[in-house]
mmCIF file of C-alpha atoms in Angstrom:
data_model
loop_
_atom_site.group_PDB
_atom_site.id
_atom_site.type_symbol
_atom_site.label_atom_id
_atom_site.label_comp_id
_atom_site.label_asym_id
_atom_site.label_seq_id
_atom_site.Cartn_x
_atom_site.Cartn_y
_atom_site.Cartn_z
ATOM 1 C CA MET V 1 16.263 16.722 2.653
ATOM 2 C CA SER V 2 15.071 15.084 -0.574
ATOM 3 C CA ALA V 3 16.864 12.082 -1.961
ATOM 4 C CA PRO V 4 18.506 12.593 -5.360
ATOM 5 C CA ALA V 5 17.094 10.776 -8.357
ATOM 6 C CA ILE V 6 19.161 7.693 -9.217
ATOM 7 C CA GLU V 7 19.599 5.463 -12.235
ATOM 8 C CA LEU V 8 16.977 2.770 -11.829
ATOM 9 C CA GLU V 9 17.309 -0.849 -12.788
ATOM 10 C CA LEU V 10 13.832 -1.534 -14.146
ATOM 11 C CA SER V 11 12.220 -4.817 -13.189
ATOM 12 C CA ALA V 12 8.810 -6.437 -13.043
ATOM 13 C CA PRO V 13 6.982 -5.998 -9.710
ATOM 14 C CA VAL V 14 7.315 -8.964 -7.361
ATOM 15 C CA ASN V 15 4.314 -8.221 -5.144
ATOM 16 C CA LEU V 16 1.569 -7.226 -7.584
ATOM 17 C CA ARG V 17 -1.896 -8.724 -7.291
ATOM 18 C CA ASP V 18 -5.457 -7.914 -8.249
ATOM 19 C CA LEU V 19 -7.833 -7.834 -5.287
ATOM 20 C CA GLY V 20 -10.506 -9.467 -7.416
ATOM 21 C CA GLY V 21 -12.111 -12.599 -5.987
ATOM 22 C CA ILE V 22 -12.168 -11.559 -2.321
ATOM 23 C CA TRP V 23 -15.575 -12.036 -0.678
ATOM 24 C CA ILE V 24 -17.305 -8.727 0.051
ATOM 25 C CA ALA V 25 -20.880 -7.748 0.927
ATOM 26 C CA GLY V 26 -23.140 -8.874 -1.895
ATOM 27 C CA GLY V 27 -20.707 -11.169 -3.719
ATOM 28 C CA THR V 28 -17.039 -11.127 -4.641
ATOM 29 C CA LEU V 29 -14.819 -8.216 -5.605
ATOM 30 C CA ARG V 30 -14.597 -8.061 -9.375
ATOM 31 C CA PRO V 31 -11.185 -8.161 -11.064
ATOM 32 C CA GLN V 32 -9.627 -5.020 -12.534
ATOM 33 C CA LEU V 33 -11.037 -2.605 -10.013
ATOM 34 C CA ALA V 34 -8.061 -2.370 -7.668
ATOM 35 C CA ILE V 35 -4.501 -3.649 -7.953
ATOM 36 C CA ARG V 36 -1.994 -3.537 -5.093
ATOM 37 C CA THR V 37 1.706 -3.673 -5.825
ATOM 38 C CA ASP V 38 5.227 -2.930 -4.736
ATOM 39 C CA ASP V 39 6.932 0.125 -6.243
ATOM 40 C CA ILE V 40 5.451 0.494 -9.715
ATOM 41 C CA ALA V 41 7.772 3.440 -10.383
ATOM 42 C CA TYR V 42 10.555 1.142 -11.550
ATOM 43 C CA ALA V 43 8.498 -1.403 -13.385
ATOM 44 C CA THR V 44 9.639 -2.137 -16.927
ATOM 45 C CA ARG V 45 8.021 -0.373 -19.859
ATOM 46 C CA GLU V 46 6.561 -3.719 -20.923
ATOM 47 C CA VAL V 47 4.775 -4.062 -17.572
ATOM 48 C CA ALA V 48 3.520 -0.484 -17.875
ATOM 49 C CA GLN V 49 2.119 -1.222 -21.331
ATOM 50 C CA GLN V 50 0.422 -4.388 -20.099
ATOM 51 C CA LEU V 51 -1.219 -2.566 -17.196
ATOM 52 C CA VAL V 52 -2.488 0.281 -19.364
ATOM 53 C CA GLY V 53 -3.675 -2.181 -21.994
ATOM 54 C CA SER V 54 -5.654 -4.012 -19.308
ATOM 55 C CA GLY V 55 -7.479 -0.852 -18.252
ATOM 56 C CA LEU V 56 -5.221 0.948 -15.767
ATOM 57 C CA ALA V 57 -6.570 4.479 -15.393
ATOM 58 C CA ALA V 58 -5.052 5.755 -12.143
ATOM 59 C CA VAL V 59 -2.078 5.216 -9.850
ATOM 60 C CA ILE V 60 -2.137 6.058 -6.152
ATOM 61 C CA ASP V 61 1.399 6.483 -4.839
ATOM 62 C CA LEU V 62 1.477 6.178 -1.042
ATOM 63 C CA ARG V 63 5.199 6.903 -0.704
ATOM 64 C CA SER V 64 6.828 9.827 1.055
ATOM 65 C CA PRO V 65 8.231 12.826 -0.852
ATOM 66 C CA ALA V 66 11.791 11.516 -0.363
ATOM 67 C CA GLU V 67 10.888 8.174 -1.941
ATOM 68 C CA VAL V 68 9.134 9.828 -4.866
ATOM 69 C CA ALA V 69 12.159 12.062 -5.420
ATOM 70 C CA THR V 70 14.354 8.960 -5.563
ATOM 71 C CA THR V 71 12.470 6.895 -8.135
ATOM 72 C CA GLY V 72 9.951 9.274 -9.701
ATOM 73 C CA ARG V 73 7.033 7.757 -11.584
ATOM 74 C CA GLY V 74 8.933 5.434 -13.881
ATOM 75 C CA PRO V 75 7.719 4.362 -17.347
ATOM 76 C CA LEU V 76 4.048 4.845 -16.448
ATOM 77 C CA ALA V 77 4.674 8.597 -16.614
ATOM 78 C CA GLU V 78 4.736 8.179 -20.411
ATOM 79 C CA PHE V 79 1.143 6.916 -20.504
ATOM 80 C CA PRO V 80 -2.215 8.724 -20.043
ATOM 81 C CA VAL V 81 -2.685 7.465 -16.481
ATOM 82 C CA ALA V 82 -3.819 9.765 -13.656
ATOM 83 C CA TYR V 83 -1.213 10.024 -10.885
ATOM 84 C CA HIS V 84 -1.962 10.834 -7.241
ATOM 85 C CA ASN V 85 0.720 11.074 -4.554
ATOM 86 C CA LEU V 86 -0.953 10.566 -1.158
ATOM 87 C CA PRO V 87 1.812 9.968 1.409
ATOM 88 C CA LEU V 88 0.675 7.930 4.393
ATOM 89 C CA ILE V 89 4.040 8.690 6.006
ATOM 90 C CA SER V 90 5.477 12.131 5.302
ATOM 91 C CA ASP V 91 8.948 11.387 6.692
ATOM 92 C CA VAL V 92 10.063 7.753 6.654
ATOM 93 C CA SER V 93 13.154 8.477 8.743
ATOM 94 C CA ARG V 94 11.000 9.676 11.659
ATOM 95 C CA SER V 95 8.442 6.900 11.281
ATOM 96 C CA THR V 96 10.918 4.007 11.267
ATOM 97 C CA PRO V 97 10.400 1.710 14.289
ATOM 98 C CA LYS V 98 12.995 2.617 16.906
ATOM 99 C CA GLY V 99 14.600 0.959 19.870
ATOM 100 C CA ALA V 100 15.225 -2.670 20.720
ATOM 101 C CA GLU V 101 11.968 -3.825 19.139
ATOM 102 C CA GLY V 102 12.885 -2.507 15.688
ATOM 103 C CA PHE V 103 11.068 -3.931 12.692
ATOM 104 C CA THR V 104 8.785 -6.616 14.135
ATOM 105 C CA HIS V 105 5.299 -7.612 13.071
ATOM 106 C CA GLU V 106 3.949 -6.098 16.286
ATOM 107 C CA ALA V 107 5.731 -2.790 15.649
ATOM 108 C CA MET V 108 4.333 -2.685 12.131
ATOM 109 C CA GLY V 109 0.818 -3.264 13.465
ATOM 110 C CA ARG V 110 1.160 -0.233 15.724
ATOM 111 C CA MET V 111 2.458 1.796 12.792
ATOM 112 C CA TYR V 112 -0.564 0.753 10.692
ATOM 113 C CA LEU V 113 -2.929 1.931 13.423
ATOM 114 C CA ASP V 114 -1.131 5.271 13.494
ATOM 115 C CA MET V 115 -1.528 5.596 9.707
ATOM 116 C CA VAL V 116 -5.283 5.048 9.875
ATOM 117 C CA GLU V 117 -5.759 7.518 12.706
ATOM 118 C CA ASN V 118 -3.355 10.203 11.459
ATOM 119 C CA SER V 119 -3.531 9.865 7.663
ATOM 120 C CA ALA V 120 -7.277 9.313 7.387
ATOM 121 C CA GLU V 121 -7.757 12.190 4.936
ATOM 122 C CA GLN V 122 -5.306 10.637 2.465
ATOM 123 C CA LEU V 123 -7.041 7.267 2.810
ATOM 124 C CA VAL V 124 -10.439 8.863 2.156
ATOM 125 C CA THR V 125 -9.068 10.574 -0.947
ATOM 126 C CA ALA V 126 -7.656 7.245 -2.141
ATOM 127 C CA LEU V 127 -11.018 5.501 -1.703
ATOM 128 C CA ASN V 128 -12.720 8.260 -3.677
ATOM 129 C CA ILE V 129 -10.196 7.842 -6.489
ATOM 130 C CA ILE V 130 -10.902 4.108 -6.628
ATOM 131 C CA ALA V 131 -14.646 4.758 -6.484
ATOM 132 C CA TYR V 132 -14.734 7.283 -9.319
ATOM 133 C CA SER V 133 -11.824 6.307 -11.553
ATOM 134 C CA PRO V 134 -13.040 5.268 -15.032
ATOM 135 C CA GLY V 135 -10.925 2.106 -15.002
ATOM 136 C CA THR V 136 -8.526 0.120 -12.847
ATOM 137 C CA THR V 137 -6.662 1.828 -10.005
ATOM 138 C CA ALA V 138 -3.248 0.564 -8.887
ATOM 139 C CA PHE V 139 -1.932 1.617 -5.489
ATOM 140 C CA HIS V 140 1.549 1.101 -4.134
ATOM 141 C CA CYS V 141 4.239 2.090 -1.685
ATOM 142 C CA ALA V 142 7.770 0.663 -1.780
ATOM 143 C CA ALA V 143 7.189 -2.938 -0.728
ATOM 144 C CA GLY V 144 3.460 -3.186 -1.396
ATOM 145 C CA ARG V 145 3.107 -4.489 2.143
ATOM 146 C CA ASP V 146 2.634 -1.818 4.809
ATOM 147 C CA ARG V 147 1.095 1.409 3.487
ATOM 148 C CA THR V 148 -0.377 -0.553 0.594
ATOM 149 C CA GLY V 149 -1.736 -3.104 3.058
ATOM 150 C CA VAL V 150 -3.410 -0.374 5.095
ATOM 151 C CA LEU V 151 -5.191 1.072 2.052
ATOM 152 C CA ALA V 152 -6.203 -2.421 0.899
ATOM 153 C CA ALA V 153 -7.658 -3.082 4.356
ATOM 154 C CA MET V 154 -9.643 0.165 4.345
ATOM 155 C CA LEU V 155 -11.008 -0.576 0.876
ATOM 156 C CA LEU V 156 -12.023 -4.088 1.859
ATOM 157 C CA LEU V 157 -13.603 -2.888 5.114
ATOM 158 C CA ALA V 158 -15.641 -0.323 3.169
ATOM 159 C CA LEU V 159 -16.819 -3.131 0.882
ATOM 160 C CA GLY V 160 -17.857 -5.364 3.770
ATOM 161 C CA ALA V 161 -15.058 -7.940 3.680
ATOM 162 C CA SER V 162 -14.430 -9.956 6.839
ATOM 163 C CA ASP V 163 -11.390 -9.360 9.014
ATOM 164 C CA GLU V 164 -10.275 -12.915 8.196
ATOM 165 C CA ASP V 165 -10.247 -12.229 4.449
ATOM 166 C CA ILE V 166 -8.491 -8.895 4.936
ATOM 167 C CA VAL V 167 -5.773 -10.578 6.996
ATOM 168 C CA ALA V 168 -5.483 -13.407 4.468
ATOM 169 C CA ASP V 169 -4.916 -10.960 1.609
ATOM 170 C CA TYR V 170 -2.329 -9.038 3.623
ATOM 171 C CA ALA V 171 -0.492 -12.245 4.558
ATOM 172 C CA LEU V 172 -0.013 -13.226 0.900
ATOM 173 C CA THR V 173 2.854 -10.739 0.786
ATOM 174 C CA GLY V 174 4.839 -12.950 3.183
ATOM 175 C CA GLN V 175 5.883 -15.315 0.424
ATOM 176 C CA ASN V 176 7.286 -12.373 -1.552
ATOM 177 C CA MET V 177 9.247 -10.621 1.200
ATOM 178 C CA ARG V 178 12.730 -11.811 0.232
ATOM 179 C CA ALA V 179 12.172 -10.807 -3.394
ATOM 180 C CA ILE V 180 10.751 -7.445 -2.276
ATOM 181 C CA MET V 181 13.769 -6.689 -0.111
ATOM 182 C CA GLU V 182 16.184 -7.626 -2.886
ATOM 183 C CA ARG V 183 14.350 -5.505 -5.442
ATOM 184 C CA ASN V 184 14.211 -2.478 -3.143
ATOM 185 C CA ARG V 185 17.696 -2.669 -1.671
ATOM 186 C CA PRO V 186 19.536 -0.330 -4.103
ATOM 187 C CA VAL V 187 16.810 2.315 -4.086
ATOM 188 C CA MET V 188 16.178 2.245 -0.347
ATOM 189 C CA GLY V 189 19.905 2.366 0.347
ATOM 190 C CA ALA V 190 20.273 5.525 -1.721
ATOM 191 C CA MET V 191 17.301 7.154 -0.036
ATOM 192 C CA TRP V 192 18.468 6.358 3.508
ATOM 193 C CA ARG V 193 21.947 7.691 2.721
ATOM 194 C CA ALA V 194 20.402 10.933 1.448
ATOM 195 C CA LEU V 195 18.497 11.179 4.734
ATOM 196 C CA GLY V 196 21.728 10.745 6.683
ATOM 197 C CA MET V 197 21.042 7.188 7.854
ATOM 198 C CA ASP V 198 23.101 4.025 7.441
ATOM 199 C CA PHE V 199 20.847 1.529 5.683
ATOM 200 C CA SER V 200 23.157 -1.354 6.665
ATOM 201 C CA LYS V 201 22.246 -0.743 10.312
ATOM 202 C CA ILE V 202 18.493 -0.960 9.729
ATOM 203 C CA ASP V 203 17.548 -4.524 10.639
ATOM 204 C CA THR V 204 14.446 -5.727 8.831
ATOM 205 C CA SER V 205 15.272 -9.434 9.138
ATOM 206 C CA GLN V 206 12.538 -10.054 11.725
ATOM 207 C CA LEU V 207 9.946 -9.304 9.059
ATOM 208 C CA LEU V 208 10.969 -12.583 7.412
ATOM 209 C CA ASN V 209 10.276 -14.592 10.561
ATOM 210 C CA GLY V 210 6.944 -15.788 11.882
ATOM 211 C CA PRO V 211 3.473 -15.148 10.462
ATOM 212 C CA MET V 212 2.738 -11.684 9.074
ATOM 213 C CA ASP V 213 -0.890 -11.967 10.179
ATOM 214 C CA VAL V 214 -0.052 -10.473 13.585
ATOM 215 C CA ALA V 215 0.383 -6.934 12.242
ATOM 216 C CA MET V 216 -2.925 -6.679 10.409
ATOM 217 C CA GLU V 217 -4.827 -8.511 13.154
ATOM 218 C CA MET V 218 -3.416 -6.018 15.655
ATOM 219 C CA MET V 219 -4.443 -3.023 13.549
ATOM 220 C CA LEU V 220 -7.997 -4.268 12.995
ATOM 221 C CA GLY V 221 -8.395 -5.315 16.626
ATOM 222 C CA GLU V 222 -7.169 -1.986 17.971
ATOM 223 C CA LEU V 223 -9.389 -0.015 15.588
ATOM 224 C CA ARG V 224 -12.423 -1.949 16.817
ATOM 225 C CA ALA V 225 -11.371 -1.601 20.457
ATOM 226 C CA ARG V 226 -10.807 2.149 20.188
ATOM 227 C CA HIS V 227 -13.583 3.163 17.811
ATOM 228 C CA GLY V 228 -16.104 0.329 17.567
ATOM 229 C CA ASP V 229 -16.411 0.902 13.840
ATOM 230 C CA PRO V 230 -12.949 0.360 12.288
ATOM 231 C CA LEU V 231 -13.817 2.911 9.593
ATOM 232 C CA ALA V 232 -14.631 5.596 12.195
ATOM 233 C CA PRO V 233 -11.387 7.589 11.657
ATOM 234 C CA LEU V 234 -12.108 7.693 7.918
ATOM 235 C CA ARG V 235 -15.743 8.642 8.409
ATOM 236 C CA ALA V 236 -14.621 11.506 10.658
ATOM 237 C CA ALA V 237 -12.245 12.585 7.872
ATOM 238 C CA GLY V 238 -15.034 12.699 5.279
ATOM 239 C CA LEU V 239 -15.677 9.169 4.030
ATOM 240 C CA SER V 240 -19.296 9.319 2.900
ATOM 241 C CA GLU V 241 -21.975 6.703 2.402
ATOM 242 C CA ASP V 242 -22.168 7.895 -1.204
ATOM 243 C CA THR V 243 -18.539 6.909 -1.747
ATOM 244 C CA ILE V 244 -19.066 3.527 -0.074
ATOM 245 C CA GLN V 245 -22.146 2.955 -2.228
ATOM 246 C CA ARG V 246 -20.232 3.900 -5.375
ATOM 247 C CA LEU V 247 -17.417 1.523 -4.431
ATOM 248 C CA SER V 248 -19.917 -1.255 -3.876
ATOM 249 C CA GLU V 249 -21.641 -0.625 -7.211
ATOM 250 C CA ARG V 250 -18.314 -0.819 -9.012
ATOM 251 C CA ALA V 251 -16.891 -3.692 -6.996
ATOM 252 C CA VAL V 252 -19.571 -6.333 -6.500
ATOM 253 C CA GLN V 253 -19.464 -9.311 -8.826
ATOM 254 C CA ARG V 254 -22.463 -11.526 -8.108
#
């Protein structure tokens, strides 16, 4: 069942950052190629204008259909920006960590691995959008942490970044987690209620404790253990050397 659209309280993103400056093969990643963020759908119109004015050409929305139905596209829908909905999780209610473990960093790491292996086609499409977009591409989910973190990791792997730098970028979200949860609470509550779940009983408090690094380290380690090449699931789903070369040409700042 889709969640009904609700009246949104627009606010500036609290987990938005440009991936520029990260070391990749051949140099550093240039600014204004790829931006990762929490839910851009309820950013203020002022933020939308600033992003478009700075060269934003495309948005990749990694959220599920129920999430998109809840918040829509927000003010960016008023601007000439290409929009691509590529859900990495089709049904968030079925993909929520279950049992005693609940939302832990370890559980999230296992979920990330599942995304790479089972949503590889969407990830390949996203990398092609970034490679061939005429300007900046922003990609987001709800928190800008999990699905967004997986796509950021795949992009950085394709560009030759080290596991250490990928984990370091992912871990930067840790300092924003309380603000992310507060910003998302009204929207996520409405969506979970529409899906027949009691949001008050979903315990995400463990995500505020301990280092986040564990989840991304687990995903990268398991991909290497299972496949050798951590990009193997994406290559099997159609990621080409031409796309990787195009990404590199656009990304490298020497």
